[in-house]
Coordinates of C-alpha atoms and ligand atoms in Angstrom, one line a residue:
Chain A
M20 CA -73.3 24.1 29.9
S21 CA -72.7 20.7 31.4
S22 CA -70.0 20.2 34.1
P23 CA -66.6 19.5 32.7
L24 CA -66.3 16.4 34.9
V25 CA -69.0 14.1 36.2
V26 CA -68.0 11.0 38.2
H27 CA -70.9 8.6 38.7
D28 CA -70.7 5.6 41.1
V29 CA -67.1 4.7 40.1
S30 CA -65.3 1.7 41.7
K31 CA -62.0 0.1 41.1
S32 CA -60.8 -3.2 42.5
F33 CA -57.4 -4.8 42.2
G34 CA -56.8 -8.5 42.4
S35 CA -59.4 -11.2 42.8
G36 CA -60.9 -13.5 45.3
D37 CA -59.8 -13.1 48.9
S38 CA -57.0 -10.7 48.0
T39 CA -59.3 -8.2 46.3
V40 CA -58.4 -4.6 47.1
R41 CA -61.2 -2.1 46.6
A42 CA -59.1 1.0 46.0
V43 CA -62.0 3.2 45.0
D44 CA -65.5 2.4 46.2
R45 CA -68.6 3.9 44.5
V46 CA -67.4 7.4 44.2
S47 CA -69.6 10.1 42.8
F48 CA -69.0 13.8 42.4
Q49 CA -68.7 16.5 39.8
V50 CA -66.5 19.5 39.1
E51 CA -67.7 22.8 37.7
E52 CA -66.0 25.1 35.3
G53 CA -63.5 27.4 37.1
E54 CA -63.3 25.2 40.2
V55 CA -60.2 24.1 42.0
V56 CA -60.9 20.8 43.8
V57 CA -58.5 19.4 46.3
I58 CA -58.7 15.7 47.3
I59 CA -57.0 14.8 50.6
G60 CA -56.7 11.6 52.5
P61 CA -54.3 9.2 54.1
S62 CA -51.7 7.2 52.2
G63 CA -53.2 4.2 50.4
C64 CA -56.8 5.5 50.5
G65 CA -57.1 5.5 46.7
K66 CA -56.3 9.0 45.6
T67 CA -53.9 8.1 42.8
T68 CA -56.2 5.3 41.6
L69 CA -59.1 7.8 41.4
L70 CA -57.0 10.4 39.6
S71 CA -55.7 7.7 37.1
M72 CA -59.3 6.9 36.2
L73 CA -60.2 10.6 35.8
G74 CA -57.1 11.0 33.6
C75 CA -58.2 8.1 31.3
L76 CA -55.1 6.1 32.2
L77 CA -57.0 3.4 34.2
R78 CA -60.5 1.9 33.5
P79 CA -62.9 1.7 36.4
T80 CA -64.2 -1.7 37.4
S81 CA -67.7 -0.1 37.3
G82 CA -69.3 3.3 37.1
E83 CA -69.1 6.1 34.5
I84 CA -66.9 9.1 34.1
S85 CA -67.8 11.8 31.6
I86 CA -65.5 14.6 30.7
L87 CA -67.0 17.5 28.7
G88 CA -70.1 15.4 28.2
E89 CA -68.2 12.5 26.7
E90 CA -68.3 9.1 28.4
V91 CA -64.7 8.1 28.5
T92 CA -64.5 4.8 30.2
G93 CA -65.7 2.9 27.2
L94 CA -63.4 4.5 24.7
S95 CA -60.7 2.5 22.9
E96 CA -57.0 2.9 24.0
R97 CA -56.3 5.0 21.0
R98 CA -59.2 7.3 21.6
R99 CA -58.3 7.6 25.2
A100 CA -54.8 8.6 24.3
R101 CA -56.2 11.2 21.9
F102 CA -58.5 12.4 24.6
R103 CA -55.7 12.8 27.1
L104 CA -53.6 14.7 24.6
R105 CA -56.4 17.2 23.8
H106 CA -58.3 17.6 27.0
I107 CA -56.2 16.6 30.1
G108 CA -53.1 18.1 31.5
F109 CA -51.0 16.1 34.1
V110 CA -48.8 17.3 36.8
F111 CA -47.0 14.7 38.9
Q112 CA -45.0 14.5 42.1
S113 CA -42.0 13.4 40.2
F114 CA -41.9 16.0 37.5
N115 CA -41.5 13.4 34.7
L116 CA -39.8 15.8 32.4
I117 CA -37.6 14.4 29.5
S118 CA -34.1 15.0 30.5
A119 CA -32.7 14.8 27.0
L120 CA -34.8 17.8 26.0
N121 CA -34.4 21.3 27.1
A122 CA -37.2 23.3 28.7
T123 CA -38.6 24.7 25.5
E124 CA -38.5 21.2 23.8
N125 CA -40.2 19.6 26.8
V126 CA -43.3 21.8 26.1
E127 CA -42.9 21.7 22.3
I128 CA -43.2 17.9 22.2
A129 CA -46.6 18.1 23.8
L130 CA -47.7 20.7 21.3
N131 CA -46.2 18.8 18.3
L132 CA -48.0 15.6 19.4
A133 CA -51.3 17.6 19.2
G134 CA -50.3 18.9 15.7
V135 CA -49.1 22.4 16.7
A136 CA -45.7 23.1 15.3
G137 CA -43.4 25.9 14.1
T138 CA -44.1 29.5 15.0
A139 CA -47.4 28.7 16.6
A140 CA -45.7 26.3 18.9
R141 CA -42.9 28.7 19.8
R142 CA -45.3 31.5 20.5
R143 CA -47.3 29.3 22.8
V144 CA -44.2 28.2 24.7
S145 CA -43.0 31.7 25.2
G146 CA -46.5 32.8 26.4
L147 CA -46.5 30.0 28.9
F148 CA -42.9 30.7 30.0
D149 CA -43.9 34.3 30.6
L150 CA -46.9 33.2 32.7
L151 CA -44.8 30.7 34.7
E152 CA -41.7 32.9 35.0
L153 CA -39.6 30.4 33.1
T154 CA -38.3 32.6 30.3
P155 CA -34.7 32.8 31.5
R156 CA -34.7 28.9 31.7
A157 CA -35.9 28.3 28.2
T158 CA -32.8 26.5 26.9
M159 CA -31.9 24.8 30.1
R160 CA -32.1 21.1 30.7
P161 CA -34.5 19.9 33.4
N162 CA -31.6 18.4 35.4
D163 CA -30.0 21.9 35.7
M164 CA -33.1 23.5 37.1
S165 CA -34.4 23.7 40.6
G166 CA -37.3 21.5 41.8
G167 CA -39.7 24.5 41.7
E168 CA -38.6 25.4 38.2
Q169 CA -39.0 21.8 37.0
Q170 CA -42.5 21.6 38.4
R171 CA -43.4 25.0 36.7
L172 CA -42.1 23.5 33.5
A173 CA -44.3 20.4 34.0
I174 CA -47.2 22.8 34.5
A175 CA -46.3 24.6 31.2
R176 CA -46.3 21.2 29.5
A177 CA -49.7 20.3 31.1
L178 CA -51.2 23.6 30.0
A179 CA -49.6 23.6 26.5
N180 CA -52.7 22.3 24.6
R181 CA -55.1 24.3 26.7
P182 CA -56.6 21.3 28.4
D183 CA -60.0 21.3 29.9
I184 CA -58.9 19.7 33.1
I185 CA -55.6 19.6 34.9
L186 CA -55.0 16.6 37.2
A187 CA -52.2 17.0 39.7
D188 CA -51.0 14.2 42.0
E189 CA -49.0 15.6 45.0
P190 CA -47.6 18.4 42.9
T191 CA -45.9 20.0 45.9
A192 CA -44.6 16.9 47.7
S193 CA -41.1 17.2 46.2
L194 CA -40.8 20.9 46.8
D195 CA -40.0 23.1 49.8
S196 CA -42.9 25.1 51.1
H197 CA -42.1 28.3 49.3
A198 CA -41.7 26.6 45.9
G199 CA -44.9 24.6 46.6
R200 CA -46.8 27.7 47.3
V201 CA -45.6 29.3 44.1
V202 CA -46.6 26.3 42.1
M203 CA -50.1 26.1 43.6
E204 CA -50.7 29.8 43.0
L205 CA -49.6 29.5 39.4
M206 CA -51.9 26.6 38.8
Q207 CA -54.7 28.5 40.4
S208 CA -54.1 31.6 38.3
A209 CA -54.0 29.4 35.2
V210 CA -57.6 28.4 36.0
R211 CA -58.5 32.0 36.7
A212 CA -56.9 33.1 33.4
G213 CA -59.0 30.5 31.6
E214 CA -56.0 28.4 30.4
T215 CA -57.9 25.4 31.8
K216 CA -61.5 24.9 33.0
S217 CA -60.8 23.0 36.2
L218 CA -58.1 21.8 38.4
I219 CA -58.1 18.7 40.5
V220 CA -55.2 18.3 43.0
V221 CA -54.5 15.3 45.1
T222 CA -52.4 16.0 48.2
H223 CA -51.3 15.3 51.7
D224 CA -50.2 18.9 52.0
M225 CA -52.8 20.9 54.0
R226 CA -51.3 24.2 53.0
I227 CA -52.8 23.6 49.6
L228 CA -56.3 23.9 50.9
D229 CA -56.0 27.7 50.6
V230 CA -56.5 27.5 46.9
A231 CA -59.4 25.1 47.0
N232 CA -62.9 26.0 46.1
R233 CA -64.0 22.6 47.4
V234 CA -62.2 19.9 49.4
L235 CA -63.0 16.1 49.0
A236 CA -61.8 13.9 51.8
M237 CA -61.1 10.3 50.8
E238 CA -60.8 7.4 53.1
D239 CA -60.7 3.7 52.2
G240 CA -61.8 4.4 48.7
V241 CA -64.8 6.5 49.7
V242 CA -65.1 10.2 49.0
R243 CA -67.0 12.8 51.0
E244 CA -67.2 16.5 50.6
V245 CA -65.8 18.5 53.6
D246 CA -65.7 22.1 54.5
A247 CA -62.3 23.6 53.8
A248 CA -62.5 26.0 56.7
T249 CA -63.2 23.2 59.2
I250 CA -60.3 21.1 57.9
R251 CA -57.9 24.1 58.2
Q252 CA -59.1 24.8 61.7
A253 CA -58.7 21.1 62.8
Q254 CA -55.2 21.1 61.2
A255 CA -54.2 24.3 62.9
N256 CA -55.4 23.0 66.3
Q257 CA -53.6 19.8 65.8
A258 CA -50.4 21.6 64.9
G259 CA -50.8 23.7 68.1
A260 CA -50.3 26.9 66.2
P261 CA -53.6 28.7 66.3
G262 CA -54.1 31.7 64.0
L263 CA -51.5 30.4 61.4
Chain B
M26 CA -38.2 14.2 15.2
F27 CA -36.0 16.1 17.6
L28 CA -36.8 13.6 20.3
S29 CA -34.8 10.9 18.5
A30 CA -31.9 13.2 17.8
R31 CA -31.8 14.6 21.3
T32 CA -32.0 11.2 22.9
L33 CA -29.1 9.9 20.7
L34 CA -27.0 13.0 21.3
Y35 CA -27.7 12.9 25.1
D36 CA -24.7 10.5 25.6
R37 CA -22.2 11.5 22.9
L38 CA -19.6 9.0 24.0
R39 CA -22.0 6.1 23.6
L40 CA -23.2 7.5 20.3
A41 CA -19.6 7.6 19.1
I42 CA -18.9 4.0 20.2
S43 CA -22.1 2.8 18.6
V44 CA -21.5 4.5 15.3
G45 CA -17.9 3.4 15.5
G46 CA -18.9 -0.2 16.1
M47 CA -21.4 -0.1 13.3
A48 CA -18.8 1.5 11.0
F49 CA -16.3 -1.2 11.9
A50 CA -18.8 -3.9 10.8
V51 CA -19.5 -2.0 7.6
V52 CA -15.8 -1.5 6.8
L53 CA -15.2 -5.2 7.4
V54 CA -17.9 -6.1 4.8
L55 CA -17.2 -3.3 2.3
L56 CA -13.4 -3.7 2.4
L57 CA -13.6 -7.4 1.9
R58 CA -16.0 -7.1 -0.9
G59 CA -13.9 -4.2 -2.3
I60 CA -10.8 -6.4 -2.1
M61 CA -12.6 -9.2 -3.9
D62 CA -13.8 -6.9 -6.7
G63 CA -10.5 -5.0 -7.0
T64 CA -8.4 -8.1 -6.9
V65 CA -10.5 -9.9 -9.4
E66 CA -10.5 -6.9 -11.7
K67 CA -6.7 -6.6 -11.4
S68 CA -6.2 -10.3 -12.1
T69 CA -7.0 -9.9 -15.8
T70 CA -4.5 -7.0 -16.3
Y71 CA -2.7 -8.8 -19.1
I72 CA -5.8 -9.7 -21.1
D73 CA -7.3 -6.2 -20.6
N74 CA -4.1 -4.2 -21.5
V75 CA -2.1 -6.3 -24.0
G76 CA -4.0 -4.9 -26.9
A77 CA -5.5 -8.0 -28.5
D78 CA -9.1 -8.3 -29.5
V79 CA -9.3 -12.0 -29.9
F80 CA -7.5 -14.8 -28.0
V81 CA -7.0 -18.2 -29.7
A82 CA -6.2 -21.2 -27.5
R83 CA -6.4 -25.0 -27.6
E84 CA -9.9 -26.4 -27.9
G85 CA -11.6 -26.4 -24.5
V86 CA -9.4 -23.7 -22.9
K87 CA -11.6 -20.8 -21.9
N88 CA -9.3 -19.2 -19.3
M89 CA -5.9 -17.7 -19.3
A90 CA -5.4 -18.0 -15.6
L91 CA -4.8 -21.5 -14.2
S92 CA -5.0 -23.1 -17.7
V93 CA -2.7 -25.0 -19.9
S94 CA -2.9 -24.2 -23.6
A95 CA -0.7 -25.2 -26.5
V96 CA -1.3 -24.7 -30.2
P97 CA 1.1 -25.1 -33.2
E98 CA 3.0 -21.9 -34.1
E99 CA 1.9 -22.2 -37.8
L100 CA -1.5 -21.2 -36.6
V101 CA -0.2 -17.7 -36.1
S102 CA 0.4 -17.0 -39.8
E103 CA -2.8 -18.8 -40.8
L104 CA -4.8 -16.6 -38.5
A105 CA -3.0 -13.5 -39.6
A106 CA -4.3 -14.2 -43.1
L107 CA -7.9 -14.1 -42.0
P108 CA -10.0 -11.2 -43.3
G109 CA -10.3 -8.4 -40.7
V110 CA -7.3 -9.6 -38.8
T111 CA -4.6 -6.8 -38.8
Q112 CA -2.1 -8.5 -36.6
A113 CA -1.4 -11.9 -35.1
S114 CA 1.2 -12.9 -32.6
G115 CA 1.9 -16.0 -30.6
V116 CA 2.7 -15.9 -26.9
V117 CA 3.7 -18.6 -24.4
R118 CA 2.2 -18.3 -20.9
V119 CA 3.5 -20.4 -18.1
T120 CA 4.2 -20.0 -14.4
V121 CA 7.9 -20.0 -13.4
T122 CA 10.1 -19.3 -10.4
V123 CA 12.3 -16.2 -10.7
S124 CA 15.3 -16.2 -8.4
E125 CA 18.2 -14.1 -7.5
G126 CA 20.6 -15.7 -5.0
D127 CA 18.5 -17.0 -2.1
R128 CA 15.5 -15.0 -3.0
R129 CA 12.8 -16.8 -5.0
Q130 CA 9.5 -15.5 -6.3
P131 CA 6.8 -17.0 -8.4
G132 CA 6.3 -15.3 -11.7
D133 CA 3.8 -15.5 -14.6
L134 CA 6.0 -15.8 -17.7
V135 CA 5.0 -14.2 -21.0
G136 CA 7.2 -15.2 -24.0
Y137 CA 6.3 -12.9 -27.0
E138 CA 7.7 -11.8 -30.3
P139 CA 9.3 -8.4 -29.6
G140 CA 9.2 -7.5 -33.3
S141 CA 5.4 -8.1 -33.5
G142 CA 4.4 -5.2 -31.3
L143 CA 1.7 -7.4 -29.7
G144 CA 1.9 -9.5 -26.6
G145 CA 4.6 -7.5 -24.7
P146 CA 4.4 -5.0 -21.8
W147 CA 2.3 -1.9 -22.3
K148 CA 3.8 0.2 -19.5
V149 CA 7.6 0.2 -19.1
T150 CA 8.6 2.0 -16.0
A151 CA 12.4 1.7 -16.4
G152 CA 14.7 0.5 -19.2
Q153 CA 13.6 -1.3 -22.3
P154 CA 11.5 -4.4 -23.0
P155 CA 13.5 -7.5 -24.0
A156 CA 14.7 -7.4 -27.6
S157 CA 16.8 -10.5 -28.0
A158 CA 17.8 -13.8 -26.4
G159 CA 18.8 -13.7 -22.7
E160 CA 16.9 -10.4 -22.0
A161 CA 13.9 -10.0 -19.6
A162 CA 11.5 -7.3 -18.4
L163 CA 10.2 -7.9 -14.8
D164 CA 7.2 -6.6 -13.1
S165 CA 8.5 -3.7 -10.9
V166 CA 7.0 -5.2 -7.7
L167 CA 8.5 -8.5 -8.4
A168 CA 11.9 -6.9 -9.1
S169 CA 11.8 -5.0 -5.8
R170 CA 11.0 -8.2 -3.9
L171 CA 14.1 -9.7 -5.5
H172 CA 16.1 -6.6 -4.8
V173 CA 17.1 -6.3 -8.4
G174 CA 16.9 -3.6 -11.1
V175 CA 17.8 -2.9 -14.7
G176 CA 21.1 -4.4 -15.5
D177 CA 21.0 -7.1 -12.8
R178 CA 20.8 -10.8 -13.6
V179 CA 18.1 -13.2 -12.5
A180 CA 17.4 -16.9 -13.0
I181 CA 14.0 -17.6 -14.8
G182 CA 13.0 -21.2 -14.8
G183 CA 16.6 -22.1 -14.1
R184 CA 18.2 -20.1 -16.9
D185 CA 20.1 -16.9 -16.7
F186 CA 18.6 -13.6 -17.9
V187 CA 19.7 -10.0 -17.8
I188 CA 17.0 -7.5 -16.8
T189 CA 16.6 -4.8 -19.5
G190 CA 13.4 -3.2 -18.1
L191 CA 10.8 -3.0 -15.4
T192 CA 7.0 -2.9 -16.1
G193 CA 4.0 -1.4 -14.3
D194 CA 0.4 -2.6 -14.0
T195 CA 1.6 -6.1 -14.2
T196 CA 1.0 -7.3 -10.6
S197 CA -2.0 -9.3 -9.6
I198 CA -3.0 -12.1 -7.3
A199 CA -2.7 -14.5 -10.2
G200 CA 1.0 -13.7 -10.6
K201 CA 3.5 -11.0 -11.4
L202 CA 4.4 -10.8 -15.1
V203 CA 7.8 -11.6 -16.5
F204 CA 8.4 -10.9 -20.2
I205 CA 11.0 -12.7 -22.3
T206 CA 11.3 -13.4 -26.0
L207 CA 9.1 -16.1 -27.5
A208 CA 12.1 -18.0 -28.7
D209 CA 13.6 -18.1 -25.1
A210 CA 10.3 -19.2 -23.7
Q211 CA 10.1 -22.1 -26.2
I212 CA 13.6 -23.1 -25.2
L213 CA 12.7 -23.0 -21.5
L214 CA 9.7 -25.3 -22.2
Q215 CA 11.7 -27.4 -24.7
S216 CA 8.8 -27.1 -27.1
P217 CA 9.8 -25.3 -30.2
N218 CA 7.0 -24.4 -32.7
V219 CA 4.5 -24.3 -29.9
V220 CA 2.7 -21.3 -28.5
S221 CA 0.1 -21.1 -25.7
F222 CA -2.2 -18.4 -27.2
V223 CA -2.4 -16.6 -30.4
L224 CA -3.3 -12.9 -29.9
L225 CA -5.2 -11.2 -32.7
K226 CA -5.8 -7.5 -33.5
I227 CA -9.0 -6.9 -35.5
A228 CA -9.4 -3.9 -37.9
N229 CA -12.7 -3.0 -36.4
P230 CA -12.7 -4.3 -32.8
A231 CA -16.5 -4.5 -32.9
D232 CA -16.1 -7.4 -35.3
A233 CA -14.2 -9.4 -32.7
P234 CA -17.2 -11.7 -31.9
S235 CA -17.8 -12.6 -35.5
V236 CA -14.1 -13.2 -36.2
A237 CA -13.9 -15.5 -33.1
E238 CA -17.0 -17.4 -34.4
S239 CA -15.5 -17.9 -37.8
I240 CA -12.2 -19.2 -36.3
L241 CA -14.2 -21.7 -34.2
A242 CA -16.0 -22.9 -37.3
E243 CA -12.9 -23.0 -39.6
F244 CA -10.1 -24.3 -37.3
D245 CA -10.4 -27.7 -35.6
D246 CA -8.9 -28.1 -32.1
T247 CA -9.0 -24.4 -31.3
Q248 CA -10.9 -22.1 -29.0
A249 CA -11.4 -18.4 -30.0
L250 CA -12.5 -15.9 -27.4
T251 CA -13.0 -12.2 -27.5
R252 CA -11.2 -10.1 -24.9
A253 CA -14.4 -9.5 -23.0
E254 CA -15.1 -13.3 -22.9
I255 CA -11.8 -14.5 -21.7
S256 CA -11.4 -11.6 -19.2
G257 CA -14.9 -12.4 -17.9
N258 CA -14.1 -16.1 -17.6
D259 CA -11.0 -15.4 -15.6
R260 CA -12.8 -13.0 -13.3
D261 CA -15.7 -15.3 -12.8
M262 CA -13.4 -18.2 -11.8
L263 CA -11.4 -16.0 -9.4
G264 CA -14.6 -14.5 -8.0
E265 CA -16.0 -17.9 -7.2
L266 CA -12.8 -18.7 -5.3
F267 CA -13.4 -15.6 -3.2
L268 CA -17.1 -15.9 -2.7
A269 CA -17.2 -18.4 0.2
P270 CA -14.9 -16.6 2.5
I271 CA -16.5 -13.2 1.6
N272 CA -19.9 -14.6 2.5
V273 CA -18.6 -15.9 5.8
M274 CA -17.0 -12.6 6.7
S275 CA -20.1 -10.6 5.5
T276 CA -22.3 -12.7 7.8
I277 CA -19.9 -12.1 10.7
G278 CA -19.9 -8.4 9.8
F279 CA -23.7 -8.4 9.7
M280 CA -23.9 -10.1 13.1
V281 CA -21.4 -7.6 14.7
G282 CA -23.5 -4.7 13.3
L283 CA -26.7 -6.2 14.5
A284 CA -25.2 -6.8 18.0
V285 CA -24.0 -3.2 18.2
I286 CA -27.3 -1.7 17.1
A287 CA -29.4 -4.0 19.2
L288 CA -27.3 -3.4 22.3
T289 CA -27.3 0.3 21.8
M290 CA -31.0 0.5 21.2
Y291 CA -31.6 -1.7 24.2
T292 CA -29.6 0.5 26.6
V293 CA -30.9 3.7 25.2
T294 CA -34.5 2.6 25.4
S295 CA -34.1 1.0 28.9
E296 CA -32.6 4.2 30.2
R297 CA -35.4 6.2 28.7
L298 CA -38.3 3.8 29.3
R299 CA -39.8 6.3 31.8
D300 CA -39.8 9.0 29.1
F301 CA -41.8 6.7 26.9
G302 CA -44.2 6.1 29.8
V303 CA -44.6 9.8 30.3
L304 CA -45.3 10.4 26.6
K305 CA -47.8 7.6 26.6
A306 CA -49.6 9.2 29.7
I307 CA -49.6 12.6 28.0
G308 CA -51.4 11.0 25.0
A309 CA -48.6 10.2 22.5
P310 CA -49.9 7.6 20.0
Q311 CA -48.1 4.3 20.1
G312 CA -47.0 4.9 16.5
F313 CA -45.1 8.0 17.5
L314 CA -43.2 6.2 20.1
L315 CA -42.3 3.3 17.8
R316 CA -41.3 5.6 15.0
T317 CA -39.0 7.4 17.5
V318 CA -37.2 4.2 18.3
M319 CA -37.0 2.9 14.8
S320 CA -35.8 6.2 13.5
Q321 CA -33.1 6.3 16.2
A322 CA -32.0 2.8 15.1
T323 CA -32.0 3.7 11.5
V324 CA -30.1 7.0 12.1
L325 CA -27.5 5.0 14.1
G326 CA -27.2 2.4 11.3
V327 CA -27.0 4.9 8.5
A328 CA -24.5 7.0 10.3
G329 CA -22.4 3.9 11.0
F330 CA -22.7 2.9 7.3
T331 CA -21.6 6.4 6.1
V332 CA -18.6 6.4 8.3
G333 CA -17.8 2.9 7.3
L334 CA -18.2 3.6 3.6
V335 CA -15.9 6.6 3.8
A336 CA -13.4 4.7 5.8
A337 CA -13.4 1.8 3.4
I338 CA -12.8 4.1 0.4
L339 CA -10.0 5.9 2.2
V340 CA -8.4 2.7 3.6
G341 CA -8.5 0.9 0.2
P342 CA -5.5 2.7 -1.4
V343 CA -3.5 2.2 1.8
V344 CA -4.1 -1.5 1.7
V345 CA -3.0 -1.7 -1.9
R346 CA 0.2 0.2 -1.1
F347 CA 1.2 -2.4 1.3
V348 CA -0.2 -5.4 -0.6
P349 CA 0.2 -4.6 -4.3
D350 CA -0.9 -8.1 -5.4
I351 CA -4.5 -7.2 -4.5
G352 CA -6.8 -4.4 -5.5
V353 CA -9.5 -2.6 -3.6
K354 CA -12.5 -1.3 -5.4
V355 CA -15.6 -0.3 -3.4
N356 CA -18.3 -0.6 -6.0
W357 CA -21.7 1.0 -5.6
E358 CA -23.8 -2.2 -6.0
P359 CA -22.4 -4.0 -2.9
S360 CA -22.5 -0.6 -1.1
V361 CA -26.2 -0.3 -1.8
V362 CA -26.8 -3.9 -0.7
T363 CA -24.8 -3.3 2.5
L364 CA -26.8 -0.1 3.2
A365 CA -30.0 -2.1 2.8
A366 CA -28.6 -4.8 5.2
V367 CA -27.7 -2.0 7.7
V368 CA -31.3 -0.6 7.6
G369 CA -32.6 -4.2 8.0
M370 CA -30.2 -4.7 11.0
S371 CA -31.3 -1.4 12.5
L372 CA -35.0 -2.3 12.4
L373 CA -34.2 -5.8 13.7
G374 CA -32.1 -4.3 16.5
A375 CA -35.1 -2.1 17.4
V376 CA -37.5 -5.1 17.8
V377 CA -36.8 -5.7 21.5
P378 CA -37.0 -2.0 22.5
V379 CA -40.2 -1.7 20.5
M380 CA -41.7 -4.6 22.5
R381 CA -40.6 -3.0 25.8
I382 CA -42.2 0.3 24.8
I383 CA -45.5 -1.4 23.8
R384 CA -45.5 -3.0 27.3
V385 CA -44.6 0.0 29.3
D386 CA -47.4 1.1 31.7
P387 CA -48.1 4.8 31.6
L388 CA -49.2 4.6 35.2
L389 CA -45.5 4.7 36.1
V390 CA -45.8 8.4 36.0
F391 CA -47.5 8.4 39.4
R392 CA -44.5 6.6 40.9
R393 CA -41.6 8.4 42.4
Ligands
ATP408 N1 -51.9 -1.7 40.3 C1 -52.3 -2.1 41.5 N2 -52.5 -3.4 41.9 C2 -52.9 -3.7 43.1 N3 -53.2 -2.9 44.0 C3 -53.1 -1.5 43.8 C4 -52.7 -1.1 42.5 N4 -52.6 0.3 42.5 C5 -53.0 0.6 43.7 N5 -53.3 -0.4 44.5 C6 -53.8 -0.4 45.9 O1 -54.9 0.4 45.9 C7 -54.9 1.2 47.1 C8 -54.9 2.7 46.8 O2 -53.7 3.0 46.2 P1 -53.4 4.5 45.7 O3 -52.0 4.5 45.1 O4 -54.5 5.0 44.9 O5 -53.3 5.3 47.1 P2 -53.0 6.8 47.4 O6 -54.1 7.4 48.1 O7 -52.5 7.5 46.1 O8 -51.7 6.7 48.4 P3 -50.5 7.6 48.6 O9 -51.0 8.8 49.3 O10 -49.5 6.8 49.3 O11 -50.0 8.0 47.2 C9 -53.6 0.8 47.9 O12 -54.0 -0.2 48.8 C10 -52.8 0.2 46.8 O13 -51.9 -0.8 47.4
MG409 MG1 -50.8 8.4 45.4

């Protein structure tokens, strides 16, 4: 069984000539089934750019990305859209829910797009709402829900079509620490429950490191693997709160 | 397509305004067209209801409205003798002024032979039709405008008449009918032994075209037309008079509708552009997004059309009550044409939103 995600020598530059910004610089890594990978790094280091490429929303300037053994950088726009729909779930900092639709419909639309409708769709939604503790919110509009609930709803939408990979960009940044923790634990349990093969989370939030199997540190477009325990220790020392 | 519906229903006030605006444009177009059709149809009320199958006039006269015809009265008995003709009757048709005191109204005079049973009023709403000299029956709308009734006196073409009856179904934009005896009409015109038209009843009305043809062949200086022909000629003539203003107003209506739809779709789409970006990021095919916008526009248009159509049908009779000269008839052909135009407008109104959706960058999902 090949790795769900293999990134090989991927670079992305913006602009041209003197003003070229090399947002991602020859990055290589791979993610195995069942893994939760957290990417950390300072603002502007290229995290979102990298995640956009993994999510088939942005083409690399060079390098290859293969997801489930399929080389995705060369696919047509149409094929990439289809690929996203079937294989990739997204969770964003701003929840990006559709405010005209209620909670159930926000998930149903993703299912419908993938050709799942009617009873099958409703059953899937209620299963996800049970898992994510959203059942009492099923007919509420996103704007009437708390931030944590909205992000859980976004996770339900991301999981709807049983994606192989979930990509999350700062999923806890808009939430208080309790809601952020709940969201991370739910995403982690979705991986454990086999709802998705792997989870990649980009964050500034060091508390998230708890759930990581592996941590990738990014700086100026370059990625290197770091030991989660070391980072946590450094973080704790810096905060002056040992043992936390 | 619950997304289209939900998005439209999200702001109900705006939806109501948009549908209302669209309906207004549709009412404008349909009502105007309905007025044209109804009024034109009403304008031939005399020809359609008088009971004659063939109308004989002076050579070259193919209309009853806005025409001058004169034929010798002897023609009446000659035509009566033709095979298949069961009844012949001469009538004088001329426009006159009807007045009572200071009040003056235009009228469409019919002088007919009361004894013949052909050429006179077909619906008497009060009193009796005229039977002898000095008597007149007036269209009831005309009588009410003059504030007169049965038993009152009016001046017709400057001569004094007593009103013996009132008639219905005799109002049209071409004129309100006034019935007097043929002899009185000939005196008014100072042309004895002359009639404007000879009306014929045919034993078998289906033979009307062949009877008309044989009259054309046998009698010089005459024109013979079936009821359908002369009625059609009058309607065509009036319809043409209406056509230019109707086209102008329909164009304006179309532009109002287009502006309403385009503006609504533009604002709805602009507000929801992020949603479209999100759906793109998730993997919705372009076609799905475009169908969503186009179905929204079409739903808006068709809803506006439906409201407008119902309003036009309901408003029509009210208009006629206040303006009895005209008719309103919302026919299905112009309605179908308008519906097609509305769908066209809807799709045209969705063009700019569609272009914006095609351009929207799904990477916006990563922005706050
Ligand atoms: N479309 C673009 N055009 C030009 N430059 C871009 C574009 N997108 C990103 N960049 C640049 O690439 C670099 C990396 O941006 P990116 O958004 O990936 O950083 P990030 O690590 O996600 O930052 P943050 O933590 O603030 O979200 C930045 O210097 C940014 O200005
Ligand atoms: Mg970012």
